[in-house]
Short mmCIF file of C-alpha atoms and ligand atoms in Angstrom, two decimals:
data_model
loop_
_atom_site.label_atom_id
_atom_site.label_comp_id
_atom_site.label_asym_id
_atom_site.label_seq_id
_atom_site.Cartn_x
_atom_site.Cartn_y
_atom_site.Cartn_z
CA MET A 1408 110.83 111.03 161.19
CA LYS A 1409 110.47 110.37 164.91
CA LEU A 1410 113.42 108.86 166.76
CA ASN A 1411 113.40 107.74 170.38
CA PRO A 1412 116.53 108.37 172.47
CA PHE A 1413 119.43 106.02 171.67
CA ARG A 1414 119.71 104.65 175.21
CA ILE A 1415 122.93 102.65 174.77
CA GLU A 1416 124.83 105.58 173.32
CA GLU A 1417 123.34 108.07 175.80
CA TYR A 1418 124.44 105.87 178.70
CA TYR A 1419 127.93 105.54 177.26
CA ALA A 1420 128.17 109.26 176.50
CA LYS A 1421 127.52 109.87 180.20
CA TYR A 1422 130.20 107.51 181.54
CA GLU A 1423 132.53 106.10 178.87
CA PHE A 1424 135.23 108.77 179.05
CA SER A 1425 135.14 109.27 182.82
CA VAL A 1426 135.26 105.73 184.27
CA GLN A 1427 138.60 103.99 184.69
CA TYR A 1428 137.57 100.65 183.21
CA MET A 1429 135.22 99.70 180.39
CA LEU A 1430 133.93 96.28 181.31
CA SER A 1431 131.10 96.30 178.79
CA SER A 1432 132.56 97.66 175.54
CA SER A 1433 131.38 95.98 172.40
CA ASP A 1434 134.59 96.45 170.42
CA ALA A 1435 137.82 94.47 170.64
CA GLN A 1436 141.06 96.10 171.86
CA SER A 1437 142.08 99.02 169.66
CA ARG A 1438 145.47 100.11 168.31
CA LYS A 1439 147.41 103.24 167.43
CA LEU A 1440 148.00 104.42 163.86
CA VAL A 1441 151.69 103.84 164.35
CA ASP A 1442 151.04 100.12 165.01
CA LEU A 1443 149.41 99.76 161.60
CA PHE A 1444 152.30 101.54 159.87
CA GLU A 1445 154.72 99.00 161.32
CA TRP A 1446 153.22 96.43 158.98
CA GLU A 1447 153.86 98.60 155.91
CA PRO A 1448 156.52 101.25 156.51
CA THR A 1449 155.98 102.85 153.05
CA ALA A 1450 152.33 103.53 153.92
CA ARG A 1451 153.25 106.48 156.16
CA LYS A 1452 154.66 108.43 153.20
CA LYS A 1453 151.64 107.47 151.06
CA LEU A 1454 149.31 108.82 153.75
CA ASP A 1455 151.27 112.09 153.87
CA ASP A 1456 150.74 112.42 150.12
CA LEU A 1457 147.06 111.52 150.17
CA TRP A 1458 144.86 113.88 148.18
CA LEU A 1459 142.12 115.35 150.40
CA GLY A 1460 139.56 116.04 147.70
CA TYR A 1461 136.13 114.38 147.59
CA THR A 1462 136.33 110.62 147.28
CA GLU A 1463 134.29 108.21 145.12
CA ALA A 1464 130.78 107.93 146.54
CA ALA A 1465 130.67 104.13 146.59
CA GLY A 1466 134.10 103.95 148.24
CA ALA A 1467 137.65 103.94 146.89
CA PRO A 1468 137.97 101.20 144.22
CA TYR A 1469 141.06 99.73 145.93
CA LEU A 1470 139.19 99.48 149.25
CA ARG A 1471 136.08 97.93 147.68
CA GLU A 1472 138.36 95.39 146.01
CA THR A 1473 139.97 94.54 149.36
CA ILE A 1474 136.58 94.29 151.12
CA SER A 1475 135.24 91.96 148.42
CA THR A 1476 138.03 89.48 149.25
CA LEU A 1477 136.43 88.92 152.67
CA TYR A 1478 133.55 87.18 150.87
CA GLN A 1479 133.30 84.22 148.52
CA LYS A 1480 130.95 85.24 145.72
CA THR A 1481 131.01 89.02 145.67
CA ARG A 1482 132.92 91.55 143.57
CA ALA A 1483 134.10 95.11 144.25
CA ASP A 1484 130.95 96.44 142.50
CA ASP A 1485 128.81 94.75 145.15
CA VAL A 1486 130.37 96.84 147.93
CA LEU A 1487 129.18 100.21 149.25
CA VAL A 1488 131.47 101.83 151.82
CA THR A 1489 129.89 103.93 154.59
CA ALA A 1490 130.73 106.00 157.65
CA ALA A 1491 130.83 102.85 159.83
CA ALA A 1492 127.96 100.41 160.38
CA GLU A 1493 125.74 103.04 161.94
CA GLU A 1494 125.38 105.02 158.71
CA ALA A 1495 124.78 101.77 156.85
CA ILE A 1496 121.89 100.82 159.16
CA PHE A 1497 120.31 104.24 158.70
CA ILE A 1498 120.70 104.16 154.93
CA THR A 1499 119.46 100.61 154.53
CA TYR A 1500 116.21 101.06 156.39
CA HIS A 1501 115.40 104.42 154.86
CA ALA A 1502 116.40 103.53 151.31
CA LEU A 1503 114.57 100.21 151.16
CA ILE A 1504 111.51 100.47 153.42
CA SER A 1505 108.32 102.49 153.22
CA SER A 1506 105.44 102.90 155.65
CA GLU A 1507 103.35 100.24 153.82
CA ASP A 1508 105.96 97.56 154.51
CA HIS A 1509 106.31 95.02 157.28
CA VAL A 1510 109.76 94.52 158.81
CA ILE A 1511 110.98 91.76 161.14
CA VAL A 1512 113.80 92.57 163.56
CA GLU A 1513 115.58 89.91 165.60
CA THR A 1514 115.74 91.01 169.25
CA PRO A 1515 117.37 91.71 171.66
CA CYS A 1516 119.54 93.73 169.28
CA TYR A 1517 121.69 96.80 168.92
CA GLU A 1518 119.18 99.57 169.53
CA SER A 1519 119.41 101.41 166.22
CA ALA A 1520 118.46 98.26 164.31
CA LEU A 1521 115.03 98.36 165.97
CA GLU A 1522 114.55 102.11 166.40
CA LEU A 1523 115.53 102.99 162.84
CA ALA A 1524 113.18 100.31 161.52
CA ARG A 1525 110.37 101.96 163.50
CA SER A 1526 111.40 105.41 162.26
CA THR A 1527 110.47 104.44 158.69
CA GLY A 1528 106.79 104.20 159.68
CA ALA A 1529 106.72 100.53 158.63
CA THR A 1530 105.04 97.94 160.83
CA VAL A 1531 107.77 96.27 162.86
CA SER A 1532 107.59 92.80 164.46
CA GLU A 1533 110.24 91.48 166.80
CA TRP A 1534 111.62 87.99 166.30
CA GLU A 1535 112.42 87.52 169.97
CA ARG A 1536 115.07 85.30 171.54
CA TYR A 1537 114.90 84.35 175.19
CA PHE A 1538 117.52 83.75 177.87
CA GLU A 1539 115.49 80.73 179.02
CA ASP A 1540 116.04 79.18 175.54
CA SER A 1541 119.77 79.95 175.65
CA TRP A 1542 119.06 82.88 173.27
CA ALA A 1543 118.37 80.40 170.45
CA ASN A 1544 116.44 81.54 167.35
CA ASP A 1545 113.12 79.77 167.00
CA PHE A 1546 112.58 79.31 163.26
CA ASP A 1547 108.90 78.35 163.63
CA SER A 1548 108.16 81.61 165.40
CA LEU A 1549 109.81 83.48 162.51
CA ILE A 1550 107.54 81.74 160.01
CA LYS A 1551 104.51 82.84 162.04
CA LEU A 1552 105.63 86.48 161.82
CA ILE A 1553 105.77 86.55 158.00
CA ARG A 1554 102.97 88.59 156.36
CA PRO A 1555 102.13 89.18 152.69
CA ASN A 1556 103.85 92.60 152.89
CA THR A 1557 106.97 91.46 154.77
CA LYS A 1558 109.73 93.25 152.92
CA PHE A 1559 112.75 92.93 155.13
CA ILE A 1560 114.30 90.85 157.93
CA TYR A 1561 117.11 92.17 160.15
CA ILE A 1562 119.34 89.64 161.90
CA ASN A 1563 122.62 89.99 163.77
CA THR A 1564 125.00 87.09 164.09
CA PRO A 1565 127.28 86.93 166.05
CA SER A 1566 124.97 88.89 168.28
CA ASN A 1567 125.23 92.09 170.25
CA PRO A 1568 124.36 91.78 173.16
CA THR A 1569 124.38 87.99 173.68
CA GLY A 1570 127.67 87.05 171.95
CA THR A 1571 125.94 83.96 170.54
CA LEU A 1572 125.77 82.65 166.99
CA MET A 1573 122.66 81.74 165.09
CA ASP A 1574 122.39 77.99 164.62
CA LYS A 1575 123.70 77.22 161.10
CA ASP A 1576 120.65 75.21 160.16
CA VAL A 1577 118.33 78.09 161.13
CA PHE A 1578 120.55 80.57 159.26
CA VAL A 1579 120.43 78.54 156.05
CA LYS A 1580 116.68 77.92 156.37
CA LEU A 1581 116.08 81.64 156.94
CA MET A 1582 117.91 82.53 153.72
CA ALA A 1583 115.92 79.94 151.78
CA LEU A 1584 112.63 81.22 153.24
CA ALA A 1585 113.57 84.82 152.40
CA GLU A 1586 114.45 83.85 148.82
CA GLU A 1587 111.18 81.96 148.40
CA GLN A 1588 109.16 84.92 149.71
CA ASN A 1589 111.31 87.59 148.02
CA ILE A 1590 112.27 89.23 151.31
CA ILE A 1591 115.48 91.22 151.73
CA VAL A 1592 117.73 90.01 154.56
CA PHE A 1593 119.93 92.57 156.30
CA CYS A 1594 122.53 90.63 158.26
CA ASP A 1595 124.66 92.57 160.73
CA GLU A 1596 127.98 90.72 160.66
CA VAL A 1597 130.14 93.26 162.48
CA TYR A 1598 131.44 90.50 164.78
CA ARG A 1599 132.31 88.12 161.95
CA GLU A 1600 135.85 86.67 162.26
CA LEU A 1601 135.69 87.02 166.06
CA GLU A 1602 134.15 83.58 166.60
CA HIS A 1603 136.00 82.03 169.54
CA ASP A 1604 136.32 78.87 167.47
CA PRO A 1605 136.85 79.94 163.84
CA ALA A 1606 135.28 76.64 162.73
CA ALA A 1607 131.94 77.92 164.05
CA ARG A 1608 131.88 80.84 161.57
CA LEU A 1609 128.71 81.08 159.50
CA PRO A 1610 128.80 81.85 155.80
CA ALA A 1611 128.25 85.53 155.01
CA ALA A 1612 124.59 86.19 154.20
CA ALA A 1613 125.55 87.97 150.97
CA ASP A 1614 127.32 84.82 149.78
CA LEU A 1615 124.26 82.65 150.46
CA TYR A 1616 121.49 84.78 148.99
CA SER A 1617 121.60 87.50 146.33
CA ASN A 1618 119.03 89.69 148.11
CA ALA A 1619 120.91 89.61 151.40
CA ILE A 1620 123.00 92.55 152.54
CA SER A 1621 125.96 91.72 154.75
CA LEU A 1622 126.98 94.54 157.06
CA GLY A 1623 130.64 94.88 158.03
CA SER A 1624 132.66 97.38 160.03
CA MET A 1625 136.20 98.22 161.12
CA SER A 1626 134.83 98.87 164.61
CA LYS A 1627 134.25 95.53 166.36
CA SER A 1628 136.27 92.44 165.39
CA TYR A 1629 139.15 94.58 164.13
CA GLY A 1630 138.93 97.00 167.06
CA LEU A 1631 139.27 100.20 164.98
CA PRO A 1632 136.04 102.18 165.62
CA GLY A 1633 137.92 105.49 165.42
CA LEU A 1634 138.26 104.96 161.66
CA ARG A 1635 134.44 105.25 161.37
CA LEU A 1636 134.33 103.01 158.37
CA GLY A 1637 131.93 100.22 157.46
CA TRP A 1638 130.37 98.63 154.40
CA MET A 1639 127.40 96.87 152.92
CA ILE A 1640 127.77 94.12 150.40
CA CYS A 1641 124.99 92.72 148.24
CA ARG A 1642 124.96 90.86 144.92
CA ASN A 1643 121.80 92.58 143.70
CA PRO A 1644 122.92 95.73 141.80
CA GLU A 1645 119.46 97.32 142.16
CA VAL A 1646 119.72 97.14 145.94
CA ILE A 1647 123.24 98.62 145.91
CA LYS A 1648 122.01 101.42 143.61
CA LYS A 1649 119.17 102.36 145.98
CA LEU A 1650 121.53 102.36 148.97
CA MET A 1651 124.05 104.44 147.05
CA ASN A 1652 121.43 107.02 145.99
CA PHE A 1653 120.39 107.42 149.62
CA LYS A 1654 123.97 107.76 150.80
CA LEU A 1655 124.31 110.84 148.60
CA TYR A 1656 121.96 112.51 151.11
CA THR A 1657 123.89 111.41 154.21
CA SER A 1658 127.68 111.50 153.88
CA ILE A 1659 128.05 111.67 150.03
CA CYS A 1660 131.41 109.93 150.22
CA ASN A 1661 133.92 108.65 152.77
CA SER A 1662 136.88 110.08 154.61
CA ALA A 1663 139.97 109.59 152.42
CA PRO A 1664 142.38 108.93 155.36
CA SER A 1665 139.93 106.41 156.85
CA GLU A 1666 139.61 104.59 153.56
CA PHE A 1667 143.37 104.43 153.24
CA MET A 1668 143.93 103.16 156.79
CA SER A 1669 141.02 100.70 156.60
CA ASP A 1670 142.45 99.18 153.45
CA LEU A 1671 145.83 98.80 155.12
CA ALA A 1672 144.24 97.26 158.23
CA LEU A 1673 142.06 94.85 156.25
CA ARG A 1674 145.00 93.61 154.23
CA HIS A 1675 146.63 92.72 157.56
CA ARG A 1676 143.46 91.70 159.35
CA ASP A 1677 144.85 88.27 160.24
CA LYS A 1678 147.20 90.10 162.66
CA LEU A 1679 144.36 92.18 164.15
CA ILE A 1680 142.17 89.11 164.58
CA GLU A 1681 144.97 86.98 166.00
CA ARG A 1682 145.83 89.58 168.65
CA ASN A 1683 142.15 90.17 169.53
CA LEU A 1684 141.39 86.45 169.77
CA ASN A 1685 144.45 85.96 171.98
CA ILE A 1686 143.09 88.60 174.37
CA LEU A 1687 139.65 86.93 174.35
CA HIS A 1688 141.09 83.48 174.98
CA HIS A 1689 143.11 84.82 177.88
CA ASN A 1690 140.20 86.74 179.41
CA LEU A 1691 137.24 84.45 178.84
CA PRO A 1692 138.33 81.74 181.31
CA LEU A 1693 138.73 84.49 183.95
CA MET A 1694 135.22 85.69 183.21
CA LYS A 1695 133.84 82.14 183.38
CA ASP A 1696 135.46 81.63 186.80
CA PHE A 1697 134.06 84.95 187.95
CA MET A 1698 130.54 83.89 186.85
CA VAL A 1699 130.92 80.65 188.82
CA ARG A 1700 132.27 82.42 191.95
CA HIS A 1701 129.33 84.86 191.83
CA SER A 1702 126.69 82.42 190.66
CA ASN A 1703 124.37 83.77 193.35
CA ILE A 1704 124.30 87.00 191.31
CA PHE A 1705 125.02 86.01 187.69
CA SER A 1706 123.84 83.32 185.32
CA TRP A 1707 124.74 83.42 181.65
CA VAL A 1708 124.68 81.67 178.34
CA GLU A 1709 128.34 81.36 177.45
CA PRO A 1710 129.14 83.49 174.41
CA GLN A 1711 130.56 81.84 171.28
CA ALA A 1712 131.84 84.94 169.50
CA SER A 1713 132.56 88.67 170.04
CA PRO A 1714 133.99 90.21 173.24
CA ILE A 1715 130.60 90.44 175.01
CA GLY A 1716 128.12 88.38 177.00
CA PHE A 1717 124.73 89.16 178.48
CA PRO A 1718 124.27 87.60 181.93
CA ARG A 1719 121.11 87.71 183.97
CA VAL A 1720 121.70 89.54 187.25
CA ASN A 1721 120.03 88.59 190.47
CA VAL A 1722 120.11 91.67 192.73
CA SER A 1723 117.25 93.22 194.66
CA GLU A 1724 117.79 96.76 193.38
CA ASP A 1725 117.09 98.23 189.96
CA ILE A 1726 119.94 97.08 187.68
CA MET A 1727 120.42 100.48 186.04
CA HIS A 1728 120.93 101.93 189.52
CA TRP A 1729 123.26 99.03 190.47
CA CYS A 1730 125.42 99.63 187.34
CA GLU A 1731 125.58 103.38 187.99
CA LYS A 1732 126.62 102.76 191.59
CA ILE A 1733 129.45 100.49 190.38
CA ALA A 1734 130.52 103.16 187.86
CA HIS A 1735 130.70 105.80 190.64
CA GLU A 1736 132.15 103.65 193.43
CA VAL A 1737 134.50 101.30 191.53
CA GLY A 1738 135.11 103.15 188.25
CA ILE A 1739 133.92 100.19 186.16
CA LEU A 1740 131.31 100.55 183.44
CA LEU A 1741 128.79 97.75 182.98
CA LEU A 1742 125.90 98.26 180.57
CA PRO A 1743 122.40 97.81 182.04
CA GLY A 1744 120.21 95.54 179.92
CA SER A 1745 117.29 97.98 180.15
CA VAL A 1746 118.85 99.74 177.14
CA TYR A 1747 117.94 96.53 175.25
CA ASP A 1748 114.53 96.24 176.98
CA GLN A 1749 116.05 93.40 179.05
CA PRO A 1750 116.06 94.96 182.54
CA ARG A 1751 117.22 91.78 184.30
CA HIS A 1752 120.49 91.60 182.33
CA ILE A 1753 123.79 93.43 181.91
CA ARG A 1754 126.25 93.48 179.04
CA ILE A 1755 129.74 92.59 180.20
CA SER A 1756 132.90 92.37 178.09
CA TYR A 1757 136.21 90.52 178.05
CA GLY A 1758 137.89 91.95 174.97
CA ARG A 1759 140.18 94.56 176.49
CA SER A 1760 143.71 93.90 177.72
CA ASP A 1761 142.97 95.64 181.06
CA MET A 1762 139.96 93.37 181.67
CA PRO A 1763 141.72 91.17 184.32
CA GLU A 1764 142.40 94.26 186.49
CA ALA A 1765 138.82 95.48 186.11
CA LEU A 1766 137.42 92.06 186.90
CA HIS A 1767 139.62 91.78 189.99
CA LEU A 1768 138.26 95.11 191.28
CA LEU A 1769 134.68 94.06 190.65
CA ASP A 1770 135.34 90.73 192.32
CA ASN A 1771 136.64 92.49 195.46
CA TYR A 1772 133.73 94.90 195.47
CA LEU A 1773 131.14 92.14 195.27
CA ASN A 1774 132.98 90.10 197.94
CA GLN A 1775 132.96 93.11 200.28
CA LEU A 1776 129.24 93.60 199.75
CA ALA A 1777 128.59 89.94 200.52
CA LYS A 1778 130.36 90.13 203.93
C1 PLP B 214 125.71 94.92 166.25
C2 PLP B 214 126.20 96.29 165.96
N1 PLP B 214 125.99 96.82 164.74
C3 PLP B 214 126.42 98.05 164.43
C4 PLP B 214 127.07 98.84 165.36
C5 PLP B 214 127.59 100.20 164.95
O1 PLP B 214 128.97 100.10 164.79
P1 PLP B 214 129.88 101.20 164.06
O2 PLP B 214 128.99 102.30 163.61
O3 PLP B 214 130.89 101.64 165.08
O4 PLP B 214 130.53 100.47 162.91
C6 PLP B 214 127.29 98.34 166.64
C7 PLP B 214 127.97 99.18 167.67
O5 PLP B 214 127.96 98.89 168.84
C8 PLP B 214 126.85 97.03 166.94
O6 PLP B 214 127.08 96.50 168.14
#
């Protein structure tokens, strides 16, 4: 298997723990363990007593039960728990795709979704979205990509990096097309429940179509990436079995403390989501004003979900260089769009509680440069 460098993660590894402000992070504000225990004081003692033997490969039954309640039509048996979404992406592509297959990947997307598809040796086509079209998904162009051996379509809504949602009509039509052509849909839903207007939420793919896999994670909407816990959910038992067999070669089973804490957090997820949406609703207007004040530099499609957006940047220098200069001189980390093969863009975020301070510093810096 040949894997190209994971540019997003390499860039973050270089700067994430040395800059003062993350103004591009893809996850919502995190919490301490102690905050979660406040919701269930008896849980602390239960964690102390937790048995640290191997856990059930598919995930603890109590956790799979809790995860299944996030969906309408699925049961605990339809859930496979993984070491966060990243393991799930790796497993899914390698368990379900062979080099004779054709795979369609919606882009721009989180890098591993494209790179890991390529690493299977399958033929990969990109279902591209464009800034000029407000990042909308063009259903007709998807139809043109379908081949007799198309096995699998990857989509991600709400989207990293654009923070936009797929149009509901397109989403429903895509599921119907996939069902008609017997294509598996892998829908990355790690930002589900972080729609800025909850009424805009799309149904989960796994609820709409039995050969769709919905991907979930503790990392993004819930802001708990340190738990390293995610899941796949699919109503087709054969698909779950193949994923499960592959997982026995990656992590075998999950971390018992992470399963325990994830279950606790998911049972109180309304509190996590409420706090994270409050932060977004406080910060997003500040970001919108900033975009207007610096409209000579930035233009963007306003995000509808998640803590991120993906503006186009109008500067004369290379944008990777521009972002690195800001990291060194101001201590603020922006993510250059070249890591998504979109070199005219940056990923910027508004999900952290220190975002107003960071934005103020960036504002001053850009004003100074303009003088
Ligand atoms: C769209 C998307 N999917 C999956 C992942 C992986 O998330 P994790 O492995 O932390 O659950 C990320 C991380 O940035 C992401 O943005």
